Coordinates of C-alpha atoms in Angstrom, one line a residue:
Chain A
G1 CA -4.1 -16.6 -24.5
A2 CA -3.7 -18.8 -21.5
G3 CA -4.7 -17.4 -18.2
V4 CA -3.3 -17.9 -14.7
S5 CA -3.2 -21.6 -13.8
Q6 CA -2.8 -23.2 -10.4
S7 CA -2.2 -26.7 -9.3
P8 CA -3.4 -28.8 -7.7
S9 CA -7.0 -27.6 -7.8
N10 CA -7.7 -29.5 -4.6
K11 CA -5.4 -30.7 -1.9
V12 CA -6.3 -32.7 1.2
T13 CA -3.6 -33.2 3.7
E14 CA -3.1 -34.3 7.3
K15 CA -2.2 -31.9 10.1
G16 CA 1.5 -31.5 10.4
K17 CA 2.4 -32.3 6.8
D18 CA 4.0 -29.9 4.3
V19 CA 2.2 -28.8 1.1
E20 CA 3.3 -27.0 -2.0
L21 CA 1.0 -25.0 -4.2
R22 CA 2.0 -24.0 -7.7
C23 CA 1.1 -20.9 -9.8
D24 CA 1.8 -20.3 -13.5
P25 CA 1.2 -16.6 -14.2
I26 CA 0.3 -15.1 -17.6
S27 CA 3.4 -15.0 -19.7
G28 CA 5.1 -11.6 -19.5
H29 CA 3.4 -10.5 -16.3
T30 CA 6.0 -9.1 -14.0
A31 CA 3.9 -9.0 -10.8
L32 CA 2.6 -12.1 -9.0
Y33 CA 0.5 -12.2 -5.9
W34 CA -0.7 -14.9 -3.5
Y35 CA -3.9 -14.5 -1.6
R36 CA -5.8 -16.6 0.9
Q37 CA -9.6 -16.8 1.0
S38 CA -11.3 -18.5 3.9
L39 CA -15.0 -19.4 3.8
G40 CA -17.1 -16.3 3.5
Q41 CA -14.1 -14.0 3.9
G42 CA -12.4 -11.5 1.7
L43 CA -9.1 -11.9 0.0
E44 CA -6.2 -11.9 2.4
F45 CA -2.9 -10.7 0.9
L46 CA 0.0 -13.1 1.5
I47 CA 3.0 -12.2 -0.6
Y48 CA 3.8 -10.1 -3.7
F49 CA 6.6 -10.5 -6.3
Q50 CA 7.6 -7.8 -8.7
G51 CA 10.3 -8.5 -11.3
N52 CA 13.6 -8.9 -9.7
S53 CA 12.8 -6.9 -6.6
A54 CA 12.8 -8.5 -3.1
P55 CA 9.3 -9.9 -2.5
D56 CA 6.9 -8.2 -0.1
K57 CA 6.3 -10.9 2.5
S58 CA 4.4 -8.7 4.9
G59 CA 1.1 -10.7 4.6
L60 CA 2.5 -14.1 5.4
P61 CA 0.7 -15.2 8.7
S62 CA 3.6 -17.2 10.2
D63 CA 7.1 -18.5 9.4
R64 CA 5.5 -21.8 8.3
F65 CA 4.5 -20.0 5.1
S66 CA 7.1 -19.3 2.4
A67 CA 7.0 -18.6 -1.3
E68 CA 9.5 -18.4 -4.2
R69 CA 9.3 -17.4 -7.8
T70 CA 11.8 -19.0 -10.2
G71 CA 13.0 -17.3 -13.3
G72 CA 10.4 -14.5 -12.9
S73 CA 7.7 -16.9 -13.8
V74 CA 6.3 -19.9 -11.9
S75 CA 5.8 -19.5 -8.2
T76 CA 5.4 -22.0 -5.4
L77 CA 3.8 -21.4 -2.1
T78 CA 4.9 -23.7 0.7
I79 CA 3.1 -24.3 3.9
Q80 CA 5.1 -26.3 6.5
R81 CA 3.6 -28.3 9.4
T82 CA 0.0 -27.5 8.2
Q83 CA -2.6 -26.6 10.8
Q84 CA -6.4 -26.9 10.5
E85 CA -6.7 -23.1 10.4
D86 CA -4.7 -23.2 7.1
S87 CA -7.7 -24.7 5.4
A88 CA -8.8 -22.2 2.7
V89 CA -8.7 -21.4 -1.0
Y90 CA -5.3 -20.1 -2.1
L91 CA -5.5 -17.7 -5.0
C92 CA -2.7 -16.6 -7.3
A93 CA -2.9 -13.5 -9.4
S94 CA -0.6 -11.8 -11.9
S95 CA -0.5 -8.4 -13.5
H96 CA 1.5 -6.5 -16.1
G97 CA 3.4 -4.1 -14.0
S98 CA 2.3 -3.0 -10.6
G99 CA -0.9 -4.6 -9.5
S100 CA -1.9 -1.3 -7.9
Y101 CA -2.3 0.4 -11.2
N102 CA -3.1 -2.6 -13.4
E103 CA -5.7 -5.3 -13.6
Q104 CA -4.9 -8.4 -11.6
F105 CA -5.8 -11.7 -13.3
F106 CA -6.7 -14.4 -10.9
G107 CA -6.2 -18.1 -11.2
P108 CA -8.9 -20.6 -10.3
G109 CA -7.3 -21.3 -6.9
T110 CA -6.2 -24.3 -4.9
R111 CA -8.6 -25.5 -2.2
L112 CA -6.6 -26.7 0.7
T113 CA -8.2 -28.9 3.4
V114 CA -6.2 -29.8 6.5
L115 CA -7.6 -32.7 8.4
Chain B
Q1 CA -5.7 -1.5 7.2
Q2 CA -8.6 -3.4 5.6
P3 CA -11.1 -1.2 3.8
V4 CA -14.7 -1.4 5.0
Q5 CA -17.4 -2.3 2.5
S6 CA -21.1 -1.6 2.9
P7 CA -23.6 -3.0 2.7
Q8 CA -22.5 -6.5 3.5
A9 CA -25.3 -8.0 1.4
V10 CA -28.0 -6.7 -0.8
I11 CA -30.9 -8.3 -2.7
L12 CA -32.3 -6.8 -5.8
R13 CA -35.0 -7.5 -8.4
E14 CA -33.9 -7.4 -12.0
G15 CA -33.8 -3.8 -13.3
E16 CA -33.2 -2.2 -9.8
D17 CA -30.1 -0.2 -9.0
A18 CA -27.5 -0.6 -6.2
V19 CA -24.6 1.2 -4.8
I20 CA -21.7 -0.5 -3.0
N21 CA -19.4 1.6 -0.9
C22 CA -15.8 1.1 0.1
S23 CA -14.0 3.3 2.7
S24 CA -10.5 3.4 4.1
S25 CA -8.9 5.1 7.0
K26 CA -5.7 5.7 5.0
A27 CA -4.9 8.0 2.1
L28 CA -5.4 6.0 -1.1
Y29 CA -3.8 6.2 -4.5
S30 CA -5.9 3.4 -6.1
V31 CA -9.1 1.5 -5.7
H32 CA -9.9 -1.7 -7.5
W33 CA -13.3 -3.4 -7.9
Y34 CA -13.6 -7.2 -8.6
R35 CA -16.6 -9.5 -8.8
Q36 CA -16.5 -13.1 -7.7
K37 CA -19.2 -15.7 -8.5
H38 CA -19.5 -18.7 -6.3
G39 CA -16.7 -21.2 -6.9
E40 CA -15.0 -19.0 -9.4
A41 CA -12.0 -16.6 -9.4
P42 CA -12.5 -12.9 -8.9
V43 CA -12.9 -11.0 -12.1
F44 CA -11.7 -7.4 -12.7
L45 CA -14.3 -4.7 -13.0
M46 CA -12.5 -1.3 -12.6
I47 CA -9.6 0.6 -11.3
L48 CA -9.9 4.2 -10.1
L49 CA -6.6 6.1 -9.6
K50 CA -5.8 9.2 -7.7
G51 CA -6.1 12.1 -10.0
G52 CA -9.2 10.9 -11.7
E53 CA -8.0 8.2 -14.2
Q54 CA -10.2 5.2 -14.5
K55 CA -9.7 1.9 -16.3
G56 CA -12.4 -0.7 -16.7
H57 CA -15.4 -2.0 -18.4
E58 CA -17.6 0.7 -20.1
K59 CA -20.8 -0.6 -18.5
I60 CA -19.5 -0.3 -15.0
S61 CA -19.7 3.0 -13.2
A62 CA -17.7 4.0 -10.1
S63 CA -16.5 7.0 -8.2
F64 CA -13.4 7.8 -6.1
N65 CA -13.5 10.5 -3.5
E66 CA -9.8 11.0 -2.7
K67 CA -10.5 13.5 0.1
K68 CA -12.9 11.2 1.9
Q69 CA -10.9 8.1 1.0
Q70 CA -14.0 6.4 -0.3
S71 CA -15.1 4.7 -3.5
S72 CA -18.6 3.7 -4.7
L73 CA -19.6 1.2 -7.3
Y74 CA -22.8 1.9 -9.1
L75 CA -24.8 -1.0 -10.6
T76 CA -27.7 0.2 -12.7
A77 CA -30.6 -1.7 -14.3
S78 CA -29.2 -4.9 -12.6
Q79 CA -29.3 -8.2 -14.5
L80 CA -29.2 -11.7 -13.1
S81 CA -25.6 -12.0 -14.2
Y82 CA -24.6 -9.2 -11.7
S83 CA -25.1 -11.6 -8.8
G84 CA -21.9 -12.4 -6.9
T85 CA -19.6 -11.0 -4.3
Y86 CA -18.0 -7.6 -5.0
F87 CA -14.7 -6.8 -3.5
C88 CA -12.9 -3.5 -3.3
G89 CA -9.1 -3.5 -3.1
T90 CA -7.2 -0.4 -2.0
G91 CA -3.7 0.7 -2.5
D92 CA -2.5 3.2 0.1
Y93 CA 0.6 5.3 0.6
G94 CA 1.6 3.5 3.7
G95 CA 1.7 0.1 2.1
S96 CA 4.1 -1.5 -0.3
Q97 CA 3.9 -0.2 -3.9
G98 CA 1.9 -2.8 -5.8
N99 CA 0.1 -4.3 -2.8
L100 CA -3.7 -4.2 -2.5
I101 CA -5.7 -4.8 0.7
F102 CA -9.2 -6.2 0.0
G103 CA -12.4 -5.6 1.9
K104 CA -14.6 -8.5 3.1
G105 CA -16.9 -8.2 0.2
T106 CA -20.5 -7.3 -0.6
K107 CA -22.8 -10.1 -1.6
L108 CA -25.2 -9.1 -4.3
S109 CA -28.2 -11.3 -5.2
V110 CA -30.4 -10.3 -8.2
K111 CA -33.7 -12.1 -8.4
P112 CA -36.0 -12.4 -11.4

């Protein structure tokens, strides 16, 4: 079946502009995660959606970052007034049930470059 | 709190063994292991749960010492395909249910 997909695969933007990154999880997966991976670094947790529960936003680095998940499926990560330090690969993952107890399936990522 | 992985990097010859460690300062209920090849998405290897349950690939071996809050991944008779960066992700009781915190990774290079 289809895996997790993300779009765009690459995004180059100018400092101060807003960007939207999209994630299509595996159909039927209730949990969805966003991570950020800077060059040579690990996976930095950003936000977690589980079913209809309120999302866990504890990893968002600033109020310029927000995310929503519509209809329990597609998710959009929005970064407002982008800064150069936002440059990274943004990874989305989904899992069937809690991602603490189940395999997380990762998408290919969106590489964001802020000039 | 981010788990600590060791070593940061390791170079092996084909057929050699390696152990990658992951330790946390918090009580854990789960440890995940993923491998990421350059330019690709992380791929699931194994989950170890409090109480001894494990889920994962049969050829991968790992341990979870709940008391010491540590996990180790054992790579035996390494193959060229084992090359990549290995990440552990931990679920702790202080964090949100479902949330994982990943370590910085261990880069493994297997040479012919």
